């Protein structure tokens, strides 16, 4: 195992790269990958602050003899990582919350080299949350000797676009085309849809939306990722990773998506099976009702004629003195009147309820058709259809 190292950089602060480091790390960990996030930001310690509660708890639980050390506290005793979730760890900038900007550049460089060297064989992915801008601390994390690829996180405005071009020019050697991506963050959802299809050619990852759900999560220092039900933010992370990851990793991503799709479709398929069974039963019931109505119409048409003829025959027999035969014929005529009257009444009631039954059958057929469409969708379309 040799981890791929991704440096998340930005031309200026506030682009949201720290949250994206956490989102990428959390998503890949959910796929079963071992992920380490390293806070290399000497100015703000953004990743450390994002996971402040876990880091403080880890510090309090650590031995007093050998206190835990973050990246900027590196010495011969090495580092101490904090577990955020299963398979996801963070190496904070500091556990002692010292002023990390006072750490000499060479000490920081040595610490970062040591951390990457030490953890490459332990993790599948390492994400570096670089310091914003183009200072020397950012340059170390961006350098090809430390990271395999660089993702420049930027907002979508003229100043940010100019900052991205400036960053590329300043770090021309370390931001070559084959190892550098631009990721537009905090974009309005309508812009995300129009930009997604053609930006990959220009080495732009699929943009990340900025909607109410993301804003609420950001305000709570949490992630808008929904790994259970999915949402637009999760889909955007998937799209970005599809471009960013190597072929083998993309295949694993697609396999993971296939599993999640099957899990999401399980309740849909159960509902579809139940709806199809109800539909078959209702169609059989409708068929029987239709046959009953047809028979009722036949009796109503033929019945009166038969009764009249039988009554006439009975009277003739009575006048001829054949009382027994006349009684039998008249009794038969009376017997025919009962089902004729009943069927006429039943047919009238059935006709009144027919419209309601037909509406129910039509509604059930629409439900089955909609569930069949959902059952045939891929992960992205399934999430969008279910959330719409």
Tab-separated table of C-alpha atoms in Angstrom:
chain	number	residue	atom	x	y	z
A	1	UNK	CA	0.000	0.000	0.000
A	2	UNK	CA	1.271	3.447	-0.935
A	3	UNK	CA	-1.069	6.350	-0.315
A	4	UNK	CA	-1.866	8.878	-2.979
A	5	UNK	CA	-1.270	12.364	-1.614
A	6	UNK	CA	-3.634	15.147	-2.630
A	7	UNK	CA	-2.932	18.758	-1.706
A	8	UNK	CA	-6.018	20.943	-1.440
A	9	UNK	CA	-4.855	24.505	-2.107
A	10	UNK	CA	-6.555	27.851	-2.707
A	11	UNK	CA	-5.626	31.299	-3.942
A	12	UNK	CA	-7.343	32.990	-0.988
A	13	UNK	CA	-9.090	32.151	2.241
A	14	UNK	CA	-12.774	31.322	2.470
A	15	UNK	CA	-12.922	29.050	-0.568
A	16	UNK	CA	-14.116	26.092	1.525
A	17	UNK	CA	-11.179	23.726	0.912
A	18	UNK	CA	-11.128	22.497	4.534
A	19	UNK	CA	-14.734	21.284	4.307
A	20	UNK	CA	-13.942	19.610	0.991
A	21	UNK	CA	-10.953	17.818	2.520
A	22	UNK	CA	-13.324	16.474	5.173
A	23	UNK	CA	-15.991	15.586	2.574
A	24	UNK	CA	-13.560	13.699	0.316
A	25	UNK	CA	-12.040	11.933	3.302
A	26	UNK	CA	-15.396	10.940	4.762
A	27	UNK	CA	-16.700	9.659	1.429
A	28	UNK	CA	-13.599	7.572	0.660
A	29	UNK	CA	-13.609	6.158	4.190
A	30	UNK	CA	-17.225	5.086	3.657
A	31	UNK	CA	-15.971	3.121	0.640
A	32	UNK	CA	-13.640	1.195	2.943
A	33	UNK	CA	-10.485	3.220	2.253
A	34	UNK	CA	-8.025	4.293	4.941
A	35	UNK	CA	-7.779	8.090	4.809
A	36	UNK	CA	-5.557	10.555	6.664
A	37	UNK	CA	-6.201	14.309	6.655
A	38	UNK	CA	-3.251	16.545	7.598
A	39	UNK	CA	-3.682	20.160	8.696
A	40	UNK	CA	-0.755	22.046	7.117
A	41	UNK	CA	-2.347	25.475	7.552
A	42	UNK	CA	-0.114	27.418	9.942
A	43	UNK	CA	-2.306	30.519	9.788
A	44	UNK	CA	-5.781	29.239	10.667
A	45	UNK	CA	-5.478	25.543	11.624
A	46	UNK	CA	-8.853	25.135	9.893
A	47	UNK	CA	-8.962	21.330	9.866
A	48	UNK	CA	-7.932	21.224	13.530
A	49	UNK	CA	-10.775	23.599	14.415
A	50	UNK	CA	-13.279	21.598	12.376
A	51	UNK	CA	-12.555	18.510	14.493
A	52	UNK	CA	-11.796	20.429	17.666
A	53	UNK	CA	-13.929	18.301	19.998
A	54	UNK	CA	-12.350	15.010	18.909
A	55	UNK	CA	-8.833	16.469	19.042
A	56	UNK	CA	-9.293	17.921	22.532
A	57	UNK	CA	-10.718	14.603	23.732
A	58	UNK	CA	-7.757	12.710	22.239
A	59	UNK	CA	-5.333	15.125	23.886
A	60	UNK	CA	-7.014	14.729	27.281
A	61	UNK	CA	-6.927	10.933	26.986
A	62	UNK	CA	-3.251	10.825	25.999
A	63	UNK	CA	-0.389	10.075	28.335
A	64	UNK	CA	0.968	13.033	30.292
A	65	UNK	CA	4.491	11.625	29.888
A	66	UNK	CA	4.341	11.744	26.097
A	67	UNK	CA	1.708	14.312	25.113
A	68	UNK	CA	0.305	13.987	21.574
A	69	UNK	CA	2.039	15.990	18.863
A	70	UNK	CA	0.547	17.574	15.797
A	71	UNK	CA	2.314	18.446	12.570
A	72	UNK	CA	3.760	21.715	13.882
A	73	UNK	CA	4.862	20.036	17.144
A	74	UNK	CA	7.059	17.480	15.410
A	75	UNK	CA	10.131	16.204	17.235
A	76	UNK	CA	11.941	12.899	17.636
A	77	UNK	CA	8.878	11.350	19.305
A	78	UNK	CA	6.913	11.624	16.067
A	79	UNK	CA	3.237	12.342	15.556
A	80	UNK	CA	-0.113	11.397	17.023
A	81	UNK	CA	-3.224	11.010	14.855
A	82	UNK	CA	-6.825	11.257	16.033
A	83	UNK	CA	-9.567	8.939	14.793
A	84	UNK	CA	-12.557	10.832	13.413
A	85	UNK	CA	-14.537	7.804	12.271
A	86	UNK	CA	-13.875	4.289	11.116
A	87	UNK	CA	-10.891	4.401	8.693
A	88	UNK	CA	-10.736	8.234	8.830
A	89	UNK	CA	-8.002	9.965	10.878
A	90	UNK	CA	-6.649	13.484	11.201
A	91	UNK	CA	-3.177	14.758	12.014
A	92	UNK	CA	-3.946	18.200	13.460
A	93	UNK	CA	-1.691	21.208	13.199
A	94	UNK	CA	-1.342	21.228	16.979
A	95	UNK	CA	-2.666	19.532	20.097
A	96	UNK	CA	-1.292	22.243	22.403
A	97	UNK	CA	-2.885	25.076	20.405
A	98	UNK	CA	0.349	26.969	20.146
A	99	UNK	CA	0.986	29.735	17.634
A	100	UNK	CA	1.925	27.559	14.668
A	101	UNK	CA	2.939	30.563	12.565
A	102	UNK	CA	6.027	30.831	14.801
A	103	UNK	CA	7.301	27.413	13.654
A	104	UNK	CA	10.314	27.914	11.343
A	105	UNK	CA	9.764	27.003	7.716
A	106	UNK	CA	12.510	24.363	7.703
A	107	UNK	CA	11.047	22.673	10.791
A	108	UNK	CA	7.637	22.596	9.122
A	109	UNK	CA	9.128	21.240	5.901
A	110	UNK	CA	10.929	18.471	7.776
A	111	UNK	CA	7.752	17.631	9.694
A	112	UNK	CA	5.597	17.381	6.568
A	113	UNK	CA	8.156	15.255	4.739
A	114	UNK	CA	8.365	12.969	7.778
A	115	UNK	CA	4.587	12.678	8.096
A	116	UNK	CA	4.037	11.797	4.436
A	117	UNK	CA	6.907	9.318	4.524
A	118	UNK	CA	5.645	7.686	7.723
A	119	UNK	CA	1.979	7.379	6.735
A	120	UNK	CA	2.195	6.542	3.032
A	121	UNK	CA	2.316	2.828	3.796
A	122	UNK	CA	-0.530	2.979	6.331
A	123	UNK	CA	-3.227	4.798	4.373
A	124	UNK	CA	-4.790	4.650	0.920
A	125	UNK	CA	-5.182	8.416	0.675
A	126	UNK	CA	-3.610	11.423	2.356
A	127	UNK	CA	-5.228	14.840	1.995
A	128	UNK	CA	-3.213	17.942	2.849
A	129	UNK	CA	-5.229	21.004	3.837
A	130	UNK	CA	-2.776	23.642	2.619
A	131	UNK	CA	-2.523	27.202	3.791
A	132	UNK	CA	-4.414	29.635	1.564
A	133	UNK	CA	-2.419	31.809	-0.796
A	134	UNK	CA	1.093	31.509	-2.166
A	135	UNK	CA	3.326	31.766	0.884
A	136	UNK	CA	6.187	29.375	1.662
A	137	UNK	CA	4.100	27.065	3.841
A	138	UNK	CA	1.647	26.520	0.975
A	139	UNK	CA	4.550	26.037	-1.445
A	140	UNK	CA	5.891	23.104	0.573
A	141	UNK	CA	2.525	21.257	0.544
A	142	UNK	CA	1.997	21.979	-3.156
A	143	UNK	CA	5.477	20.836	-4.198
A	144	UNK	CA	5.783	17.687	-6.293
A	145	UNK	CA	8.182	16.247	-3.742
A	146	UNK	CA	5.311	16.096	-1.191
A	147	UNK	CA	2.001	15.719	-3.023
A	148	UNK	CA	1.010	13.666	-6.055
A	149	UNK	CA	-1.778	15.968	-7.173
A	150	UNK	CA	-2.984	19.474	-6.411
A	151	UNK	CA	-6.607	20.611	-6.305
A	152	UNK	CA	-7.064	24.391	-6.366
A	153	UNK	CA	-10.352	25.175	-4.649
A	154	UNK	CA	-11.900	28.423	-5.820
A	155	UNK	CA	-15.140	30.328	-5.653
A	156	UNK	CA	-16.839	31.386	-8.876
A	157	UNK	CA	-16.098	35.090	-9.264
A	158	UNK	CA	-13.589	37.234	-11.234
A	159	UNK	CA	-11.274	37.847	-8.255
A	160	UNK	CA	-11.066	34.145	-7.448
A	161	UNK	CA	-10.470	33.254	-11.109
A	162	UNK	CA	-7.603	35.758	-11.254
A	163	UNK	CA	-6.210	34.286	-8.047
A	164	UNK	CA	-6.210	30.784	-9.545
A	165	UNK	CA	-4.258	31.972	-12.601
A	166	UNK	CA	-1.798	33.816	-10.371
A	167	UNK	CA	-1.271	30.693	-8.268
A	168	UNK	CA	-0.626	28.603	-11.376
A	169	UNK	CA	1.906	31.142	-12.615
A	170	UNK	CA	3.748	31.349	-9.287
A	171	UNK	CA	3.965	27.574	-8.933
A	172	UNK	CA	4.387	26.742	-12.596
A	173	UNK	CA	6.777	23.839	-11.950
A	174	UNK	CA	4.626	22.225	-9.275
A	175	UNK	CA	1.255	22.919	-10.904
A	176	UNK	CA	1.753	21.256	-14.242
A	177	UNK	CA	-1.297	20.303	-16.269
A	178	UNK	CA	-1.146	16.555	-15.559
A	179	UNK	CA	-1.216	16.928	-11.750
A	180	UNK	CA	-3.408	19.969	-11.172
A	181	UNK	CA	-7.173	20.342	-11.023
A	182	UNK	CA	-9.417	23.336	-10.302
A	183	UNK	CA	-12.531	22.786	-8.216
A	184	UNK	CA	-15.177	25.500	-8.178
A	185	UNK	CA	-16.905	25.526	-4.807
A	186	UNK	CA	-19.951	27.319	-3.437
A	187	UNK	CA	-21.665	27.521	-6.817
A	188	UNK	CA	-25.396	28.093	-7.187
A	189	UNK	CA	-27.097	24.808	-8.181
A	190	UNK	CA	-28.270	26.154	-11.560
A	191	UNK	CA	-24.657	26.978	-12.501
A	192	UNK	CA	-23.484	23.548	-11.374
A	193	UNK	CA	-25.776	21.848	-13.886
A	194	UNK	CA	-24.607	23.983	-16.814
A	195	UNK	CA	-20.886	23.675	-16.027
A	196	UNK	CA	-20.670	19.989	-15.153
A	197	UNK	CA	-20.526	18.486	-18.638
A	198	UNK	CA	-17.727	20.362	-20.389
A	199	UNK	CA	-15.301	21.492	-17.670
A	200	UNK	CA	-13.281	18.274	-17.314
A	201	UNK	CA	-11.392	18.945	-20.554
A	202	UNK	CA	-9.999	22.123	-18.996
A	203	UNK	CA	-8.976	20.191	-15.855
A	204	UNK	CA	-11.888	21.500	-13.837
A	205	UNK	CA	-13.512	19.046	-11.475
A	206	UNK	CA	-17.292	18.914	-11.316
A	207	UNK	CA	-18.315	22.000	-9.282
A	208	UNK	CA	-19.723	21.806	-5.772
A	209	UNK	CA	-23.158	23.376	-5.080
A	210	UNK	CA	-23.869	25.972	-2.433
A	211	UNK	CA	-27.501	25.612	-1.369
A	212	UNK	CA	-29.487	25.889	1.854
A	213	UNK	CA	-28.622	22.339	2.927
A	214	UNK	CA	-24.882	22.985	2.537
A	215	UNK	CA	-25.103	26.353	4.319
A	216	UNK	CA	-26.923	24.812	7.291
A	217	UNK	CA	-24.307	22.058	7.585
A	218	UNK	CA	-21.470	24.584	7.250
A	219	UNK	CA	-22.945	26.690	10.056
A	220	UNK	CA	-22.928	23.617	12.317
A	221	UNK	CA	-19.304	22.762	11.431
A	222	UNK	CA	-20.567	19.556	9.843
A	223	UNK	CA	-20.761	18.078	6.365
A	224	UNK	CA	-23.697	18.122	3.969
A	225	UNK	CA	-22.792	14.595	2.861
A	226	UNK	CA	-25.684	12.126	2.977
A	227	UNK	CA	-24.228	8.650	2.512
A	228	UNK	CA	-27.508	6.912	3.324
A	229	UNK	CA	-30.139	8.629	1.182
A	230	UNK	CA	-27.922	10.840	-0.992
A	231	UNK	CA	-28.351	14.500	-2.004
A	232	UNK	CA	-27.006	16.996	-4.555
A	233	UNK	CA	-23.900	17.690	-2.476
A	234	UNK	CA	-23.041	13.995	-2.252
A	235	UNK	CA	-23.566	13.641	-6.006
A	236	UNK	CA	-21.180	16.543	-6.621
A	237	UNK	CA	-18.517	14.896	-4.436
A	238	UNK	CA	-18.988	11.661	-6.415
A	239	UNK	CA	-18.630	13.513	-9.715
A	240	UNK	CA	-15.465	15.281	-8.547
A	241	UNK	CA	-13.901	12.034	-7.341
A	242	UNK	CA	-14.696	10.328	-10.644
A	243	UNK	CA	-12.360	12.768	-12.356
A	244	UNK	CA	-9.790	13.028	-9.601
A	245	UNK	CA	-9.185	9.343	-8.886
A	246	UNK	CA	-7.108	6.942	-10.948
A	247	UNK	CA	-8.757	4.259	-13.079
A	248	UNK	CA	-8.517	1.467	-10.489
A	249	UNK	CA	-9.928	3.740	-7.823
A	250	UNK	CA	-12.725	4.848	-10.131
A	251	UNK	CA	-13.665	1.210	-10.672
A	252	UNK	CA	-13.922	0.760	-6.906
A	253	UNK	CA	-16.017	3.914	-6.724
A	254	UNK	CA	-18.403	2.546	-9.357
A	255	UNK	CA	-18.619	-0.768	-7.489
A	256	UNK	CA	-19.448	1.112	-4.292
A	257	UNK	CA	-22.095	3.123	-6.130
A	258	UNK	CA	-23.555	-0.115	-7.481
A	259	UNK	CA	-23.893	-1.458	-3.946
A	260	UNK	CA	-25.457	1.760	-2.674
A	261	UNK	CA	-27.815	1.821	-5.654
A	262	UNK	CA	-28.979	-1.709	-4.854
A	263	UNK	CA	-29.540	-0.697	-1.214
A	264	UNK	CA	-31.494	2.390	-2.236
A	265	UNK	CA	-33.572	0.335	-4.662
A	266	UNK	CA	-34.422	-2.403	-2.125
A	267	UNK	CA	-37.432	-0.572	-0.630
A	268	UNK	CA	-38.469	0.568	-4.120
A	269	UNK	CA	-38.459	-3.032	-5.364
A	270	UNK	CA	-40.440	-4.164	-2.324
A	271	UNK	CA	-43.039	-1.454	-2.971
A	272	UNK	CA	-43.089	-2.428	-6.665
A	273	UNK	CA	-43.664	-6.109	-5.822
A	274	UNK	CA	-46.529	-5.241	-3.457
A	275	UNK	CA	-48.073	-2.819	-5.966
A	276	UNK	CA	-47.875	-5.410	-8.758
A	277	UNK	CA	-49.614	-7.989	-6.538
A	278	UNK	CA	-52.360	-5.482	-5.685
A	279	UNK	CA	-52.696	-4.631	-9.367
A	280	UNK	CA	-53.149	-8.288	-10.378
A	281	UNK	CA	-55.772	-8.808	-7.668
A	282	UNK	CA	-57.623	-5.606	-8.602
A	283	UNK	CA	-57.561	-6.464	-12.321
A	284	UNK	CA	-59.024	-9.926	-11.569
A	285	UNK	CA	-61.710	-8.316	-9.417
A	286	UNK	CA	-62.482	-5.822	-12.176
A	287	UNK	CA	-62.747	-8.654	-14.721
A	288	UNK	CA	-65.228	-10.572	-12.538
A	289	UNK	CA	-67.263	-7.410	-12.019
A	290	UNK	CA	-67.352	-6.796	-15.770
A	291	UNK	CA	-68.563	-10.354	-16.425
A	292	UNK	CA	-71.231	-9.955	-13.737
A	293	UNK	CA	-72.424	-6.729	-15.355
A	294	UNK	CA	-72.568	-8.412	-18.788
A	295	UNK	CA	-74.650	-11.278	-17.365
A	296	UNK	CA	-76.911	-8.782	-15.632
A	297	UNK	CA	-77.496	-6.920	-18.873
A	298	UNK	CA	-78.316	-10.250	-20.612
A	299	UNK	CA	-80.825	-11.199	-17.917
A	300	UNK	CA	-82.428	-7.748	-18.029
A	301	UNK	CA	-82.828	-8.046	-21.806
A	302	UNK	CA	-83.933	-11.683	-22.050
A	303	UNK	CA	-85.520	-12.141	-18.617
A	304	UNK	CA	-88.778	-10.138	-19.125
A	305	UNK	CA	-89.506	-11.923	-22.425
A	306	UNK	CA	-88.975	-15.325	-20.855
A	307	UNK	CA	-91.130	-14.421	-17.849
A	308	UNK	CA	-93.910	-13.106	-20.082
A	309	UNK	CA	-93.856	-16.233	-22.254
A	310	UNK	CA	-93.819	-18.500	-19.196
A	311	UNK	CA	-96.742	-16.617	-17.648
A	312	UNK	CA	-98.749	-16.883	-20.862
A	313	UNK	CA	-98.036	-20.594	-21.089
A	314	UNK	CA	-99.099	-21.043	-17.475
A	315	UNK	CA	-102.420	-19.321	-18.103
A	316	UNK	CA	-103.078	-21.444	-21.174
A	317	UNK	CA	-102.391	-24.596	-19.195
A	318	UNK	CA	-104.613	-23.362	-16.402
A	319	UNK	CA	-107.524	-22.793	-18.794
A	320	UNK	CA	-106.940	-26.220	-20.296
A	321	UNK	CA	-107.339	-27.675	-16.843
A	322	UNK	CA	-103.738	-28.755	-16.366
A	323	UNK	CA	-103.453	-27.110	-12.946
A	324	UNK	CA	-100.251	-28.858	-11.884
A	325	UNK	CA	-98.370	-27.936	-15.075
A	326	UNK	CA	-99.680	-24.391	-14.875
A	327	UNK	CA	-98.453	-24.102	-11.266
A	328	UNK	CA	-94.999	-25.301	-12.200
A	329	UNK	CA	-94.706	-22.859	-15.124
A	330	UNK	CA	-95.974	-19.904	-13.074
A	331	UNK	CA	-93.590	-20.769	-10.225
A	332	UNK	CA	-90.706	-20.822	-12.714
A	333	UNK	CA	-91.769	-17.422	-14.042
A	334	UNK	CA	-91.779	-16.052	-10.493
A	335	UNK	CA	-88.377	-17.541	-9.829
A	336	UNK	CA	-87.004	-15.769	-12.917
A	337	UNK	CA	-88.314	-12.443	-11.628
A	338	UNK	CA	-86.201	-12.624	-8.446
A	339	UNK	CA	-82.673	-12.854	-9.998
A	340	UNK	CA	-83.723	-10.460	-12.756
A	341	UNK	CA	-84.700	-7.842	-10.190
A	342	UNK	CA	-81.595	-8.567	-8.081
A	343	UNK	CA	-79.210	-8.418	-11.013
A	344	UNK	CA	-80.777	-5.190	-12.216
A	345	UNK	CA	-80.251	-3.657	-8.764
A	346	UNK	CA	-76.729	-5.145	-8.459
A	347	UNK	CA	-75.797	-3.941	-11.924
A	348	UNK	CA	-77.002	-0.437	-11.102
A	349	UNK	CA	-74.905	-0.400	-7.919
A	350	UNK	CA	-71.908	-1.786	-9.760
A	351	UNK	CA	-72.272	0.868	-12.454
A	352	UNK	CA	-72.325	3.555	-9.772
A	353	UNK	CA	-69.130	2.177	-8.209
A	354	UNK	CA	-67.425	1.446	-11.514
A	355	UNK	CA	-65.947	4.915	-11.919
A	356	UNK	CA	-64.377	4.794	-8.456
A	357	UNK	CA	-62.948	1.298	-9.080
A	358	UNK	CA	-61.586	2.308	-12.459
A	359	UNK	CA	-59.936	5.386	-10.922
A	360	UNK	CA	-58.289	3.183	-8.284
A	361	UNK	CA	-57.048	0.802	-10.967
A	362	UNK	CA	-55.702	3.695	-13.042
A	363	UNK	CA	-53.916	5.185	-9.997
A	364	UNK	CA	-52.366	1.831	-9.128
A	365	UNK	CA	-51.132	1.366	-12.702
A	366	UNK	CA	-49.474	4.817	-12.565
A	367	UNK	CA	-47.807	3.899	-9.265
A	368	UNK	CA	-46.425	0.667	-10.757
A	369	UNK	CA	-45.145	2.546	-13.828
A	370	UNK	CA	-43.382	5.164	-11.642
A	371	UNK	CA	-41.784	2.510	-9.441
A	372	UNK	CA	-40.575	0.638	-12.536
A	373	UNK	CA	-38.901	3.848	-13.748
A	374	UNK	CA	-37.161	4.335	-10.369
A	375	UNK	CA	-36.021	0.719	-10.395
A	376	UNK	CA	-34.268	1.293	-13.731
A	377	UNK	CA	-32.345	4.448	-12.751
A	378	UNK	CA	-28.628	4.769	-12.005
A	379	UNK	CA	-27.361	6.241	-8.709
A	380	UNK	CA	-27.287	9.925	-9.737
A	381	UNK	CA	-30.659	9.947	-11.506
A	382	UNK	CA	-32.190	7.900	-8.712
A	383	UNK	CA	-31.124	10.466	-6.070
A	384	UNK	CA	-32.328	13.415	-8.136
A	385	UNK	CA	-35.665	11.759	-8.917
A	386	UNK	CA	-36.248	10.757	-5.287
A	387	UNK	CA	-35.358	14.241	-3.998
A	388	UNK	CA	-37.508	16.072	-6.557
